[in-house]
XYZ file of C-alpha atoms in Angstrom:
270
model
C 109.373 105.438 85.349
C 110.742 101.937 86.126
C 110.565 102.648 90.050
C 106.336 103.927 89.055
C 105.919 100.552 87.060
C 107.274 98.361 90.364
C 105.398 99.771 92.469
C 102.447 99.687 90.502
C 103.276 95.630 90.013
C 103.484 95.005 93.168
C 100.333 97.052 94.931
C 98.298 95.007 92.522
C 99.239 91.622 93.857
C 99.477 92.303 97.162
C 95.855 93.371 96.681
C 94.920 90.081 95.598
C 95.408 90.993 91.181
C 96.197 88.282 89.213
C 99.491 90.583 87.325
C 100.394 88.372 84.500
C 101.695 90.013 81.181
C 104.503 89.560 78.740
C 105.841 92.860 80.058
C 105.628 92.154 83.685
C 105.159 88.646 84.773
C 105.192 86.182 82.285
C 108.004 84.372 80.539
C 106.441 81.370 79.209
C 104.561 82.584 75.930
C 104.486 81.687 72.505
C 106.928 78.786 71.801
C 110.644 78.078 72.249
C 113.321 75.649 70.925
C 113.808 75.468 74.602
C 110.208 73.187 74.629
C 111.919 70.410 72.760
C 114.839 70.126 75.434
C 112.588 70.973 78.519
C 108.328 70.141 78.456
C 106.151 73.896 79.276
C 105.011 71.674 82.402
C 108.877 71.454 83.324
C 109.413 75.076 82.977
C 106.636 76.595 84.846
C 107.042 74.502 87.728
C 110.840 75.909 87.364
C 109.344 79.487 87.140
C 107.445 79.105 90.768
C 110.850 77.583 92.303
C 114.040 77.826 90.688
C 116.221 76.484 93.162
C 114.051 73.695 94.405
C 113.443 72.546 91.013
C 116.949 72.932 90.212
C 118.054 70.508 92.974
C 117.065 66.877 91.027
C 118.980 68.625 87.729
C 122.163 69.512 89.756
C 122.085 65.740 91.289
C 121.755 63.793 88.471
C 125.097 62.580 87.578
C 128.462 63.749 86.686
C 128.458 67.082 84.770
C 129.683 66.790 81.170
C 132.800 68.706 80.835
C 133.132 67.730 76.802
C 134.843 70.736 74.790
C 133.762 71.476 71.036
C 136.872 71.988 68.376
C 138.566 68.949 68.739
C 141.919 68.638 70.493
C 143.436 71.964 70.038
C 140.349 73.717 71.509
C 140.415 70.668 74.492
C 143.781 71.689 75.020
C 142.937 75.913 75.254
C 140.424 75.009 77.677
C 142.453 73.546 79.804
C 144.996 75.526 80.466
C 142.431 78.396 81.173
C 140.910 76.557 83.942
C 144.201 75.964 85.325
C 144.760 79.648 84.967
C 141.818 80.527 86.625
C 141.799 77.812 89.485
C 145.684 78.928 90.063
C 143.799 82.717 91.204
C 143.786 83.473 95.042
C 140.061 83.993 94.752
C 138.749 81.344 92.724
C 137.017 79.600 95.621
C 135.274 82.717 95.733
C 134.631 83.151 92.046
C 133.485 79.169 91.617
C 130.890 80.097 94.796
C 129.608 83.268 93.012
C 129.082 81.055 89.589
C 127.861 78.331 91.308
C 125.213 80.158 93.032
C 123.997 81.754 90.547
C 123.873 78.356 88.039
C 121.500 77.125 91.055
C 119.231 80.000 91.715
C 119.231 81.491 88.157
C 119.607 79.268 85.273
C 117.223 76.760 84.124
C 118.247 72.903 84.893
C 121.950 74.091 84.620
C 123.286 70.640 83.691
C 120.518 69.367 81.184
C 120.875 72.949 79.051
C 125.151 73.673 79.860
C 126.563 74.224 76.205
C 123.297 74.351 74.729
C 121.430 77.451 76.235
C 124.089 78.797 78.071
C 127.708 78.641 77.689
C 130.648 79.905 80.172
C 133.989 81.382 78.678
C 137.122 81.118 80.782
C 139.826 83.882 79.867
C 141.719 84.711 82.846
C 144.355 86.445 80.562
C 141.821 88.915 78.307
C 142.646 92.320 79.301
C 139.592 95.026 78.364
C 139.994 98.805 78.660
C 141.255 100.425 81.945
C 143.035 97.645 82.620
C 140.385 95.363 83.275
C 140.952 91.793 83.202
C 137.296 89.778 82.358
C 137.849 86.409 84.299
C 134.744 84.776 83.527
C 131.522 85.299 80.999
C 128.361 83.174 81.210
C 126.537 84.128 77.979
C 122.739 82.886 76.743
C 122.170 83.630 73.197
C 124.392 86.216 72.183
C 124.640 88.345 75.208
C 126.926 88.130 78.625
C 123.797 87.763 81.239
C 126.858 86.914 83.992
C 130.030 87.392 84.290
C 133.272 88.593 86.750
C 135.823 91.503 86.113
C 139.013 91.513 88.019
C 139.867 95.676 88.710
C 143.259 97.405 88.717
C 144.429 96.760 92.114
C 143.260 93.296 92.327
C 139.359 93.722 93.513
C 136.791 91.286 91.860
C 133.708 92.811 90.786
C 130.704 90.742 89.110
C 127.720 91.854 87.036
C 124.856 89.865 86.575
C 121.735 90.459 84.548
C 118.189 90.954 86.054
C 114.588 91.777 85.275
C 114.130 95.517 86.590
C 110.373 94.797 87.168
C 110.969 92.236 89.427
C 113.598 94.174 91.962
C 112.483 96.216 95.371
C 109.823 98.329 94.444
C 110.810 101.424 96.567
C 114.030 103.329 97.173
C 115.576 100.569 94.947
C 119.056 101.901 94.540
C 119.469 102.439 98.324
C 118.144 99.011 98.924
C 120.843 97.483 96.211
C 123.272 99.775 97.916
C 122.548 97.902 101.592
C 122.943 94.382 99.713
C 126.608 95.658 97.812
C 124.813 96.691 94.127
C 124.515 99.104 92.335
C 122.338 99.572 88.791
C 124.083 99.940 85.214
C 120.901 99.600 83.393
C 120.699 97.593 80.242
C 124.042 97.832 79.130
C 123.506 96.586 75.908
C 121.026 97.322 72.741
C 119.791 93.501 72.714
C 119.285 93.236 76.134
C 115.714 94.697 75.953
C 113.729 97.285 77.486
C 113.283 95.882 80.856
C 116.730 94.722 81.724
C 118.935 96.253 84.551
C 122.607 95.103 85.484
C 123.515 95.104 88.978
C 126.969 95.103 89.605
C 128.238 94.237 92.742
C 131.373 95.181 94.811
C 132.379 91.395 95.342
C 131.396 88.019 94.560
C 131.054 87.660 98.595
C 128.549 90.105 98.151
C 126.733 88.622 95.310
C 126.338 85.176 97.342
C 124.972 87.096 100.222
C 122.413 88.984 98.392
C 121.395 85.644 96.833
C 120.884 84.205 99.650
C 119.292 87.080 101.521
C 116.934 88.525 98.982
C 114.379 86.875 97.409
C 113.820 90.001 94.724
C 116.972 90.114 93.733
C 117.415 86.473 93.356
C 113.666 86.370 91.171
C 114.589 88.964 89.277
C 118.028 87.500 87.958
C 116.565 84.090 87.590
C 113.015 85.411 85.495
C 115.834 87.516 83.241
C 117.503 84.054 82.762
C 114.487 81.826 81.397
C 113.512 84.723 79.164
C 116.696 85.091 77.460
C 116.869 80.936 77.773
C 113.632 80.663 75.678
C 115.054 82.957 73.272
C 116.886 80.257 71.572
C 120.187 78.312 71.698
C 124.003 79.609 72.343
C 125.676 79.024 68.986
C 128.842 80.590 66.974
C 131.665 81.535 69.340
C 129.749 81.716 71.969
C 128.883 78.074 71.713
C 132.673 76.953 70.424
C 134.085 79.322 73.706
C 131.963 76.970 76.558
C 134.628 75.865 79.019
C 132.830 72.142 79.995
C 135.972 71.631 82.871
C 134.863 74.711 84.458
C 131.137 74.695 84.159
C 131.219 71.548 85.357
C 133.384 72.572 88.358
C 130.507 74.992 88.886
C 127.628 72.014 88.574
C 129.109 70.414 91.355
C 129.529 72.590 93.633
C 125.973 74.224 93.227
C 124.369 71.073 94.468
C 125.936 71.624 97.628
C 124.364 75.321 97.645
C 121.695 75.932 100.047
C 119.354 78.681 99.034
C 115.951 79.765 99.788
C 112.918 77.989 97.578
C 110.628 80.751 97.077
C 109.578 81.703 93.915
C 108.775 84.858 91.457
C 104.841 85.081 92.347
C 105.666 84.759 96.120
C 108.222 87.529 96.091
C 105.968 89.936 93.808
C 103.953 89.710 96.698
C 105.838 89.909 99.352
C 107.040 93.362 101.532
C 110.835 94.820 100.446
C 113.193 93.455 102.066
C-alpha cells in the first residue's frame, strides 16, 4: 500500500499536479510553538532547502555546549563524551551525526536543547548485547540514533517520511544505498513513518550525500516531529551540549547537495 501511495505521489507531480496535503506533502499547517522560535517564512524556505538554509545557522557562532542539572549533571556529561570520543570510530560516528544535523534538522544550533536533544551513553547496554552509543530524540521519540553490535559493528537508524522515499522497488533501492526498512518502530511515531537502518554510519553519509529521496524524506520527518512541540522531561535534562556541539561544528564543514523536497518528488529514482 505504501509502495501504491509513492508512486501515485510522484506520477502526479511529475505530470505537472500541484500534490500538497497534510498526508503527503505538507508539514507546515496549523500552528507550532516552533513559530515563536523560528517565523513560518523561516521554515518554508527551510522546507525547499534544508541544507542551504542550514548553512547561515551552522555559521553563526560558537555552539552552546551548556548542560541542564547543575554541576553533577555537567560533570556526567562529560565524562560520556570522553567515553565516546575515546571509541575507535567516533570520527565516524561525529560524521554520521553531523550530517544528518545539516541535512535533516531544522537550524540545528538555534533549536539544540530545545527541539531536539542528543543523549550520550556509550556504556548503556540494551538486549542482545547491544550497546546504544548515541540517541538524538525530538519530542519524546528517538528520530536518530547509533547502536554498536556484538562484535563491534556500528549500525545507525534514522527516522524518515515513507512517502517521500523511491517510489519503485524501494527496498532493493535502500538495499543498493546500505538500508534496509524497520517500519515505524514505535506507536507515536505515526502512520507514515519508516526507519531505515543502515549497515554503517559510512553508509549513512554516502546515501546522504548521494540520494536526494532519502535525504528529503529524513529531513520532512524531522520538521514534522520539530513542529510537534519542544523536547522536555528527561529527554530535555539528558542533552549532551559538549557533544552536540562537537556535531555543530563539524556540520558546517559538510558539503551536501541543496535540493529540496518538491524538487526530489519530482525527480526520476535514483
Amino acid at each position: 500500500m505504501r509502495a501504491a501511495e509513492r508512486e501515485l505521489i510522484y506520477d502526479l507531480c511529475r505530470n505537472g499536479f500541484t500534490c500538497f496535503n497534510r498526508e503527503h506533502s505538507a508539514v507546515i499547517y496549523g500552528t507550532s510553538v516552533l513559530d515563536e522560535l523560528v517565523s513560518v517564512e523561516e521554515q518554508k524556505a527551510w522546507f525547499n532547502s534544508p541544507a542551504e538554509a542550514n548553512l547561515a545557522d551552522l555559521r553563526s557562532g560558537e555552539a552552546d555546549r551548556s548542560v541542564l542539572g547543575g554541576k553533577s549533571a555537567e560533570v556526567r556529561s562529560k565524562v560520556r563524551f570522553e567515553e565516546l570520543s575515546s571509541h575507535p570510530e567516533f570520527g565516524s560516528i561525529l560524521e554520521a551525526l553531523a550530517t544528518y544535523l545539516h541535512g535533516c534538522v531544522l537550524f540545528p544550533r538555534r533549536t539544540q536543547g530545545q527541539f531536539w536533544s542528543l543523549s550520550c551513553l556509550p556504556s548503556l547496554r540494551m538486549g542482545g548485547g547491544v550497546k546504544r552509543l548515541v540517541t538524538l530524540n525530538m519530542g519524546m521519540l528517538e528520530v536518530f540514533y547509533l547502536n554498536e553490535l556484538p562484535g563491534g559493528r556500528l549500525e545507525l537508524g534514522v527516522a524518515t517520511d515513507s512517502t517521500v522515499l523511491l517510489a519503485r522497488m524501494t527496498w532493493w533501492a535502500l538495499k543498493h544505498r546500505g538500508a534496509s526498512m524497520a517500519g515505524p518502530v514505535h506507536k507515536s511515531s505515526g502512520p507514515n513513518a519508516e526507519y531505515l537502518i543502515f549497515r554503517s554510519p559510512t553508509a549513512f553519509v554516502k546515501a546522504m550525500k548521494k540520494s536526494d529521496k532519502i535525504r528529503s524524506a529524513a529531513a520532512r520527518y524531522s520538521l514534522d516531529r520539530t513542529r510537534r512541540g519542544r523536547v522536555s522531561g528527561r529527554y530535555a535534562d539528558a542533552h549532551n551540549g559538549l557533544l552536540a556541539g562537537a556535531a555543530i561544528d563539524r556540520a558546517a564543514g559538510i558539503g551536501l547537495p541543496t535540493v529540496g523536497l518538491r524538487d526530489a518528488l519530482g525527480a526520476d529514482d535514483e
